[in-house]
Short mmCIF file of C-alpha atoms in Angstrom, two decimals:
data_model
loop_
_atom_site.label_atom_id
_atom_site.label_comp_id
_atom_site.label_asym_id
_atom_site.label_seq_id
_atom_site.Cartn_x
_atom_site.Cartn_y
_atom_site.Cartn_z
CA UNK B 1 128.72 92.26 81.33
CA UNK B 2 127.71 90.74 84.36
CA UNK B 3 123.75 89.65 85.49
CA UNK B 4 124.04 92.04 87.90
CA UNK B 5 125.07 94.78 85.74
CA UNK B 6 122.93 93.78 82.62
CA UNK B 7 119.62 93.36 84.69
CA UNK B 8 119.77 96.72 86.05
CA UNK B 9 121.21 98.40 82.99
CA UNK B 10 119.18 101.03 82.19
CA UNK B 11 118.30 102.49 85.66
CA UNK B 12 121.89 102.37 86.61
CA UNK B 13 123.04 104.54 83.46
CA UNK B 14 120.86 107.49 85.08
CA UNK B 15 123.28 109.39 86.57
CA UNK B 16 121.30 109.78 89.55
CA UNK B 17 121.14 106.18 90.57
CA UNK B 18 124.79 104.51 88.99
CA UNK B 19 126.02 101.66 91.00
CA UNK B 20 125.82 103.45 94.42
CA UNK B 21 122.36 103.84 93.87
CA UNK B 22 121.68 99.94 92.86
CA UNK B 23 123.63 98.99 95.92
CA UNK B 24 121.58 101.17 97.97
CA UNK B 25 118.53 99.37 96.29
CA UNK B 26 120.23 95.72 96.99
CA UNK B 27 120.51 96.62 100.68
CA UNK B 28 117.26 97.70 101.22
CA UNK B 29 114.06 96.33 103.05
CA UNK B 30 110.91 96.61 101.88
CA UNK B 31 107.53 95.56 103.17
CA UNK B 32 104.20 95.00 101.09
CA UNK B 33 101.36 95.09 102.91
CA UNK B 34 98.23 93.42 100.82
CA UNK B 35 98.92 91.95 97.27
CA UNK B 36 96.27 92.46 95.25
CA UNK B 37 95.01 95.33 93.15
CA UNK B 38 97.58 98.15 94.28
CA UNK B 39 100.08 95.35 95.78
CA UNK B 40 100.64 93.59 92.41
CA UNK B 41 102.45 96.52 90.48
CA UNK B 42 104.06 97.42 93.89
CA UNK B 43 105.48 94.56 93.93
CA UNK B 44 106.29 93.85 90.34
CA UNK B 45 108.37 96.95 90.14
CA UNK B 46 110.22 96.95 93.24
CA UNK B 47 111.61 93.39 92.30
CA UNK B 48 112.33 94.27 88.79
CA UNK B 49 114.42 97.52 90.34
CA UNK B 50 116.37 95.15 92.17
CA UNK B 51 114.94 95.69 95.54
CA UNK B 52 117.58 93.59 97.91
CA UNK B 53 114.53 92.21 100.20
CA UNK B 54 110.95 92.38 99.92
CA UNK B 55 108.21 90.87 102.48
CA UNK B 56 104.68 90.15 101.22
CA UNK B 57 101.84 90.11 103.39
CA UNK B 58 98.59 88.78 102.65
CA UNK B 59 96.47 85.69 104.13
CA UNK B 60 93.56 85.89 101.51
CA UNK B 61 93.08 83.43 98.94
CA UNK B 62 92.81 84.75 94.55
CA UNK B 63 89.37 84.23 93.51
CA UNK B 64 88.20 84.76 89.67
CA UNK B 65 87.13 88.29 90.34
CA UNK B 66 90.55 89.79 91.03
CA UNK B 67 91.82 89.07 87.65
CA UNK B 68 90.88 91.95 85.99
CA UNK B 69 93.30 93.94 88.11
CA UNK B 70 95.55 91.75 89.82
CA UNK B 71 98.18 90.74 87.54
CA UNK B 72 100.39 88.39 89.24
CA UNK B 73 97.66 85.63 88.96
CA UNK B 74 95.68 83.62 86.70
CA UNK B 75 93.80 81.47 86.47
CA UNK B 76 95.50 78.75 87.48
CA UNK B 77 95.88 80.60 90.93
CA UNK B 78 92.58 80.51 91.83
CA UNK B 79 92.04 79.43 95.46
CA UNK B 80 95.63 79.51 96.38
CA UNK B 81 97.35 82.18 98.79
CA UNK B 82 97.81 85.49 97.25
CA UNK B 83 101.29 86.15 99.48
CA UNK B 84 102.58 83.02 98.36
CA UNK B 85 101.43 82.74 94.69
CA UNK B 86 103.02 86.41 94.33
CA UNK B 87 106.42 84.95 95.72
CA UNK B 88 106.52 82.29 93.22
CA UNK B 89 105.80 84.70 89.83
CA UNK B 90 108.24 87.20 91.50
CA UNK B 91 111.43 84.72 92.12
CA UNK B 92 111.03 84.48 88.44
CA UNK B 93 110.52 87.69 87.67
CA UNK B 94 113.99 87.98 89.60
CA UNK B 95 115.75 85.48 91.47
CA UNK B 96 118.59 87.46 92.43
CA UNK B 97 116.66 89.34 95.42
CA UNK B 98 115.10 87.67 98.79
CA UNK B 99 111.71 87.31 99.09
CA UNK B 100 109.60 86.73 102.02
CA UNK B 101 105.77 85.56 101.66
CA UNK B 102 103.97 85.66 104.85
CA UNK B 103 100.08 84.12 104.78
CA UNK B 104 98.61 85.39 107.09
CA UNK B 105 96.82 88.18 108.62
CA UNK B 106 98.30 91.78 109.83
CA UNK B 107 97.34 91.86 113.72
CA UNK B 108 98.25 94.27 116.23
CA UNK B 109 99.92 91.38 117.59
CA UNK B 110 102.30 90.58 115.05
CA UNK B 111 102.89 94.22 113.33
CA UNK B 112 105.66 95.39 115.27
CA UNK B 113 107.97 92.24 115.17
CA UNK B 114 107.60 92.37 110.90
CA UNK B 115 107.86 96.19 110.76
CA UNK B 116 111.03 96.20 112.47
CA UNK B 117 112.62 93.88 110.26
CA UNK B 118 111.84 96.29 107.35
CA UNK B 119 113.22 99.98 106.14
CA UNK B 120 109.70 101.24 103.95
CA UNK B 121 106.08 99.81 104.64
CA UNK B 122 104.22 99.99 101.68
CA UNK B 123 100.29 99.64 102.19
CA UNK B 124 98.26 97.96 99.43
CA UNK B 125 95.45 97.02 101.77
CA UNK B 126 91.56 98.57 101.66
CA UNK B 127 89.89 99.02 104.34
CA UNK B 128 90.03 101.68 107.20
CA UNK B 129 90.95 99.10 110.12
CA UNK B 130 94.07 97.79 108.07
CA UNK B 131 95.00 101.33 107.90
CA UNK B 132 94.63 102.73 111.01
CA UNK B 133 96.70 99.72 112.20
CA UNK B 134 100.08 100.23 109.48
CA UNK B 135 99.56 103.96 110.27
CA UNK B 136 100.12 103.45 113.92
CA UNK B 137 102.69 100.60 113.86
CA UNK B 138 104.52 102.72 111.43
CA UNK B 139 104.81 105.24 114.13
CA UNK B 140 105.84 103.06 116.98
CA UNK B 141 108.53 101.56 115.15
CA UNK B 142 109.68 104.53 113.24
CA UNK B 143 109.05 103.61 109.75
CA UNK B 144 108.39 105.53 106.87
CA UNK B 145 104.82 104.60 105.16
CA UNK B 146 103.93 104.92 101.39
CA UNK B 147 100.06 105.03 101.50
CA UNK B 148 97.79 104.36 98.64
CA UNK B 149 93.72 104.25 98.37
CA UNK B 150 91.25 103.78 95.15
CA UNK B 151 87.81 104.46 94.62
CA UNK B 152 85.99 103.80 91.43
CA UNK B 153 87.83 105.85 88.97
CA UNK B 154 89.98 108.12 91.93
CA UNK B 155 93.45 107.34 93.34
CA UNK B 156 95.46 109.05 96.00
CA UNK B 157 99.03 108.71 97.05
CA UNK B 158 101.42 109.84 100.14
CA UNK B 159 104.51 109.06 102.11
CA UNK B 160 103.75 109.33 106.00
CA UNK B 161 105.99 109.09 109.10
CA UNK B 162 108.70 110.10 106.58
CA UNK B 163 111.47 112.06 108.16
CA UNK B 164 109.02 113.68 110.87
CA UNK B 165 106.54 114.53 108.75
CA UNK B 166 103.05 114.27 108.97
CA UNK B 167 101.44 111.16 109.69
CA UNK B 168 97.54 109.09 108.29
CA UNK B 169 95.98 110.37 111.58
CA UNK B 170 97.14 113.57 110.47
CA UNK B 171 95.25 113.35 107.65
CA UNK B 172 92.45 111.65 108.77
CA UNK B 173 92.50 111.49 112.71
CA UNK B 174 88.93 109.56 112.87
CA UNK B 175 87.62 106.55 110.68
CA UNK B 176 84.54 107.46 108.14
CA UNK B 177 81.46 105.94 110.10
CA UNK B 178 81.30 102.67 109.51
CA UNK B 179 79.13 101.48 105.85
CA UNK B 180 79.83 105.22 104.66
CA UNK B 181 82.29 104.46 102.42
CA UNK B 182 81.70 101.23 99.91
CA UNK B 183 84.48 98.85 98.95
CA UNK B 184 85.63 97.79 95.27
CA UNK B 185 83.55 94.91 96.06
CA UNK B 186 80.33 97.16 96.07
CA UNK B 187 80.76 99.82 94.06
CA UNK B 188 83.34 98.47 91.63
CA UNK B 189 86.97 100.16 90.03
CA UNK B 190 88.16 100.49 87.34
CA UNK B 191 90.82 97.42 86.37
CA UNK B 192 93.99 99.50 85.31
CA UNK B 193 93.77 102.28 88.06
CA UNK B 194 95.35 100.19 90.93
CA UNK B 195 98.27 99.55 88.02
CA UNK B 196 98.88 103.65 88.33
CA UNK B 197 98.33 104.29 91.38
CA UNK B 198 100.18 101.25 92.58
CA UNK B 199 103.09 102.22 90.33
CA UNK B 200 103.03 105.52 91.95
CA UNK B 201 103.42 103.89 95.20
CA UNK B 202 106.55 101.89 93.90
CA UNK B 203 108.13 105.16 92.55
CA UNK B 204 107.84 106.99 95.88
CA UNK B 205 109.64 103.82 97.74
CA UNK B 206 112.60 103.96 94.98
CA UNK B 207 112.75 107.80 95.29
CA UNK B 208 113.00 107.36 99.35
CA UNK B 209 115.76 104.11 99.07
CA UNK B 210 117.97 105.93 96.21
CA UNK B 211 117.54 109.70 97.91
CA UNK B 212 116.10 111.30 94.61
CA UNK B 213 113.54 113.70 94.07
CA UNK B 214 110.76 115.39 95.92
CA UNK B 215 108.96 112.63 98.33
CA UNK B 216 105.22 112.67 98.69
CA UNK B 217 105.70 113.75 102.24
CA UNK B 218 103.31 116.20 103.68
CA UNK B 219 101.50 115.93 100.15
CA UNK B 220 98.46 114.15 99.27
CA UNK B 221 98.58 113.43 95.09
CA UNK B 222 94.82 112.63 93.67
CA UNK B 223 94.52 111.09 90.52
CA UNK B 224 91.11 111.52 88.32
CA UNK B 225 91.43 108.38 85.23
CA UNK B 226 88.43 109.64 83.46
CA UNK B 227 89.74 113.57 83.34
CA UNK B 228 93.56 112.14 83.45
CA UNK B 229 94.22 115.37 86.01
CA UNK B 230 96.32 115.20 88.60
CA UNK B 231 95.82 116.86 92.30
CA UNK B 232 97.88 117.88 95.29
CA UNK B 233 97.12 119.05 98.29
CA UNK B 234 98.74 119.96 101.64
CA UNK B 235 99.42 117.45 104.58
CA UNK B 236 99.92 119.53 107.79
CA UNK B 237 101.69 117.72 110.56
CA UNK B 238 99.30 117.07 113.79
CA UNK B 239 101.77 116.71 116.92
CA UNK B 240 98.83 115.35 119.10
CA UNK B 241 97.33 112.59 117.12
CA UNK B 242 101.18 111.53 116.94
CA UNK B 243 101.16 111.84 120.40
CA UNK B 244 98.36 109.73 121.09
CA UNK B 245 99.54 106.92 118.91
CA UNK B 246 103.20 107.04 120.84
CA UNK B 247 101.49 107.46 124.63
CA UNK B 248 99.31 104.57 124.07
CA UNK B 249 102.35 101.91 122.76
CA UNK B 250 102.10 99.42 125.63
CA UNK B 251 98.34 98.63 124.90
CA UNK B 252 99.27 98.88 120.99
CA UNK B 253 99.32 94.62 121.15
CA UNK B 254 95.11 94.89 122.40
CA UNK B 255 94.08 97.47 120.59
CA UNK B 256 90.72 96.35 118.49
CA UNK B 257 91.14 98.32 114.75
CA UNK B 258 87.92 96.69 113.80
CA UNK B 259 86.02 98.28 116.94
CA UNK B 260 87.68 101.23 116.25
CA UNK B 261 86.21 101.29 112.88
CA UNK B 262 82.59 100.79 113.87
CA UNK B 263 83.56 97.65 111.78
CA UNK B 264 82.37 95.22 115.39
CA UNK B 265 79.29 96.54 117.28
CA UNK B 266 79.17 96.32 120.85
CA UNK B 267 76.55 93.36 121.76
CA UNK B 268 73.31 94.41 123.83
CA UNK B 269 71.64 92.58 126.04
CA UNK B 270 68.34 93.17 127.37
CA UNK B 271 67.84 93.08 131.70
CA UNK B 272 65.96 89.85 131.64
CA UNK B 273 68.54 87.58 129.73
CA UNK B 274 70.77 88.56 132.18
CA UNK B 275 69.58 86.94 134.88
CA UNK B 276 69.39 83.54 132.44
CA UNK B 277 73.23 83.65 132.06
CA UNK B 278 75.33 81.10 134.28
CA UNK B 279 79.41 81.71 135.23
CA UNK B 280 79.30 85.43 134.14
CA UNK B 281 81.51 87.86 135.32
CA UNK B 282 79.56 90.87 136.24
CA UNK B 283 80.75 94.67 136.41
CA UNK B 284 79.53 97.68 137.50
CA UNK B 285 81.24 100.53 136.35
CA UNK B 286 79.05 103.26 138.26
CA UNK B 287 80.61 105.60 140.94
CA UNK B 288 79.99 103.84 144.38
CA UNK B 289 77.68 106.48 145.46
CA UNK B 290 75.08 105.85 142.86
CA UNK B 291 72.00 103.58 143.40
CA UNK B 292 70.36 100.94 143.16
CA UNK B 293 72.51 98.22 143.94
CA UNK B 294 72.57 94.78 142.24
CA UNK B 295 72.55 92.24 144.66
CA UNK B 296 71.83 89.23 142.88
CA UNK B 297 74.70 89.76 140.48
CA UNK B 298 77.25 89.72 142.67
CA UNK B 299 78.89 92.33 140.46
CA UNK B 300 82.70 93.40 140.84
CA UNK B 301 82.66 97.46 141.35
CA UNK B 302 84.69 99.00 139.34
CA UNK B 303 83.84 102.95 138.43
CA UNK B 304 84.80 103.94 134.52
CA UNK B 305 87.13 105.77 135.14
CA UNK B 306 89.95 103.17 137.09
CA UNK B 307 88.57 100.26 134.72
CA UNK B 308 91.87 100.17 132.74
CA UNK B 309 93.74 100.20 136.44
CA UNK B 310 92.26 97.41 137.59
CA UNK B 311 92.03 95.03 134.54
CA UNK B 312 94.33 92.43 136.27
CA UNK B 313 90.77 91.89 138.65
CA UNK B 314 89.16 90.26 135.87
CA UNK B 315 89.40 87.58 133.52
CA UNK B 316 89.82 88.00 129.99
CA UNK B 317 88.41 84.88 129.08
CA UNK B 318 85.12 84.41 130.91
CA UNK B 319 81.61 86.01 129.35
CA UNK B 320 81.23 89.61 130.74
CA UNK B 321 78.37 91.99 131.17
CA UNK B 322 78.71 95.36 131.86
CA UNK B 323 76.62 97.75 133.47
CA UNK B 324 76.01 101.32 134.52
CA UNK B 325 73.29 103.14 135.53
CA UNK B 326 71.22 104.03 132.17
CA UNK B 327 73.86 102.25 129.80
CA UNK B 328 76.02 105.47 128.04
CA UNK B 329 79.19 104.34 130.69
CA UNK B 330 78.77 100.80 130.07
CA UNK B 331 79.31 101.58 126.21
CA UNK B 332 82.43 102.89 126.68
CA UNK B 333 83.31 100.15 129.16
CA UNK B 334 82.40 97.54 126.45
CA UNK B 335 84.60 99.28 123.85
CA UNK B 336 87.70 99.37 126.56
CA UNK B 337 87.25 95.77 127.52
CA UNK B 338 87.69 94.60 124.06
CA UNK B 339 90.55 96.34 123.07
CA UNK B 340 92.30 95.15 125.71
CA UNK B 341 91.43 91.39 124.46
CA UNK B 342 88.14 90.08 125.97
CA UNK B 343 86.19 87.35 124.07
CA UNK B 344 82.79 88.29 124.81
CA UNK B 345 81.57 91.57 126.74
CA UNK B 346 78.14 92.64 126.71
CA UNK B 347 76.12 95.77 128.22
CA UNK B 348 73.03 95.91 129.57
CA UNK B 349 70.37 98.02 127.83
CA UNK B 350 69.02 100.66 130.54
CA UNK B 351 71.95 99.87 132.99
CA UNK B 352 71.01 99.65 136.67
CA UNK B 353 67.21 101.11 136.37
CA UNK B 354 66.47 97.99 134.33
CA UNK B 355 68.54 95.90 135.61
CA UNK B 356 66.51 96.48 139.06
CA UNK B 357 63.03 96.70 138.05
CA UNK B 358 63.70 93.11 136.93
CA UNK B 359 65.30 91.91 140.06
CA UNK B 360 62.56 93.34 141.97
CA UNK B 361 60.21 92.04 139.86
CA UNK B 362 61.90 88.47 140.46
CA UNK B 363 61.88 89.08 144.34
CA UNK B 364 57.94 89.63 144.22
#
C-alpha cells in the first residue's frame, strides 16, 4: 500500500470521498487566515486530510498565554512567528502537501494578490477590522469564506460568498461600536472551544472541496459549551451591502478597516494650535458661498462633496487640517482622507467660527 494510499486510508474508504475525492483534496487551495486559537485545529485538520496547498497567515509572535488553546506551540515557541512556527509542526504533521507561511500582516494592500492564489479563505482572526477586510476581499475576488468567532463559552460558524449566497455584511452590515465588544484578552475563553469551533470550520472547507453535505451557507450555527446545544439560524442574502463592497473595488487598496471600526479616532485640534503649525496643507471643505473666509491659511477649497474628485490636488504625505464651518463636514472629510492613505489629517474643533474668532483676534 502506498503513503499516499495508507495516509489517507480511512477517509478514502467513505464512499463519498474514494480516490476522486482525495484528488480533489490534493488539488485544492486553501488559505488560513490567523493561527492561533481557531487557526490551530483549522489547520491541523486540513493538513492531516491531505489538503494539496495550504497558506498561513499571521505576523504575530506566540507568547505564554496562548498555550492553553493554541496547540501547535509550546513552549519552546515562545517569541517566534506564529505563521512560521505552524509551518514547521505541520510539514511534519505531513510532508506530502505544500505549505506556505506568510509573516506578516493582512492589509488591504496585499489581500487581493494572496486571495487569488487560493480556492477557500478560512478566517481564524478576532477582531471586527480583520473581518470586515476578508469579508470584502472575499467578495472582490470571488472566494468562498468559512467564518468563525468565539466569545467566552459561545462559538458561531458560517460559509459566506459561497455560491451567491449571502455574504458577513449581510449578516452584520455595520461594526459593533468600537470597546462594545471585549476580546479573549479581556474577558477570557474557554481553552478547548476554539478546538470545536475551529474543527467546525475545517469540516465546512472539506465538505465545500469534496462536494458533500449541506454547507453552512446562508446559516449561522451557534454553539453553547456549558449547555452543549447547538443553534441555527437564517442568513438572508443583502444584494446592496454586496453591492457596495463590489462598486467601491478601485479604492478597496485605501480603504482604512481600523477607521471603519471606530478602532482609530479622528485627531482634533483646537483653532489656536492651528495657527502654530508650519508646512500644513490646509482644506476647506465648505460650499463656496459660506462665510467667513480664512485668509491666513491659505486654504485649498474644496466642498465635501467633490473631495474624493479632486484628491490628485493634494498630497498624501504632508500634515493636513481640515475644516468646515462648525466641524460635522470636516469629520467626514477626515474619515475620507484617511482611507484613501493620508498620514496625518486633523479637523478643527468649531470649523470656520473658531477658526476666525482666532484670526481676528490675532489681527487686533
Amino acid at each position: 500500500m502506498s503513503s499516499f494510499t495508507s495516509r489517507y486510508h480511512r477517509q478514502t474508504i467513505l464512499p463519498e470521498i474514494g480516490a476522486s475525492g482525495q484528488e480533489k483534496l490534493t488539488a485544492s487551495k486553501v488559505l488560513v487566515i490567523g493561527a492561533g486559537g481557531l487557526g490551530c485545529p483549522i489547520l491541523q485538520y486540513l493538513v492531516a486530510a491531505g489538503v494539496g496547498t495550504v497558506g498561513i497567515v499571521d505576523f504575530d509572535s506566540v507568547e505564554v498565554s496562548n498555550l492553553h488553546r493554541q496547540v501547535l506551540y509550546g513552549e519552546h515557541s515562545i517569541g517566534k512567528n506564529k505563521a512560521l512556527t505552524a509551518k514547521n509542526y505541520l510539514t511534519n504533521l505531513n510532508p506530502e502537501i505544500i505549505i506556505h507561511a506568510y509573516p506578516e500582516k493582512l492589509t488591504p494592500k496585499n489581500a487581493i494578490s494572496l486571495f487569488s492564489q487560493y480556492d477557500i479563505i478560512v478566517d481564524g482572526t478576532d477582531n471586527f477590522a480583520t473581518r470586515y477586510l476578508v469579508n470584502d476581499a472575499c467578495v472582490i475576488t470571488n472566494t468562498p469564506l468559512v467564518y468563525g468567532a468565539i466569545f467566552k463559552y459561545e462559538g458561531q460558524v458560517s460559509v459566506f460568498n459561497y455560491q451567491k449566497g449571502p455574504t458577513y455584511r449581510c449578516l452584520f452590515p455595520q461594526p459593533p461600536k468600537a470597546g462594545s465588544v471585549p476580546s479573549c484578552s479581556e474577558i477570557g475563553v474557554l481553552g478547548v472551544l476554539p478546538g470545536i469551533i475551529g474543527s467546525m470550520q475545517a469540516n465546512e472547507v472539506l465538505k465545500i472541496i469534496l462536494g458533500i453535505g449541506d454547507v453552512l451557507s446562508g446559516k449561522l450555527m451557534m454553539y453553547d459549551s456549558l449547555s452543549a446545544k447547538f443553534s441555527t439560524f437564517s442568513i438572508p442574502r443583502v444584494d446592496a451591502e454586496i453591492s457596495k463592497v463590489l462598486a467601491a473595488k478601485a479604492d478597496f487598496e485605501a480603504k482604512d478597516y481600523d477607521l471603519f471600526c471606530g478602532i482609530k479616532k479622528s485627531i482634533e485640534i483646537v483653532a489656536k494650535d492651528v495657527f502654530q503649525l508650519e508646512d500644513i496643507q490646509c482644506i476647506d471643505v465648505r460650499e463656496a458661498h459660506e462665510q467667513p473666509k480664512i485668509k491666513s491659511l491659505h486654504p485649498i477649497c474644496i466642498p465635501l462633496g467633490t473631495l474624493k474628485e479632486q484628491l490628485n490636488m493634494l498630497d498624501t504625505e504632508r500634515e493636513t487640517i481640515v475644516f468646515c464651518q462648525s466641524g460635522f463636514r470636516s469629520k467626514k472629510a477626515v474619515a475620507l482622507l484617511l482611507e484613501q492613505g493620508f498620514k496625518n489629517v486633523s479637523h478643527v474643533k468649531g470649523g470656520a467660527v473658531a477658526l476666525y474668532e482666532h484670526e481676528a483676534v490675532k489681527e487686533l
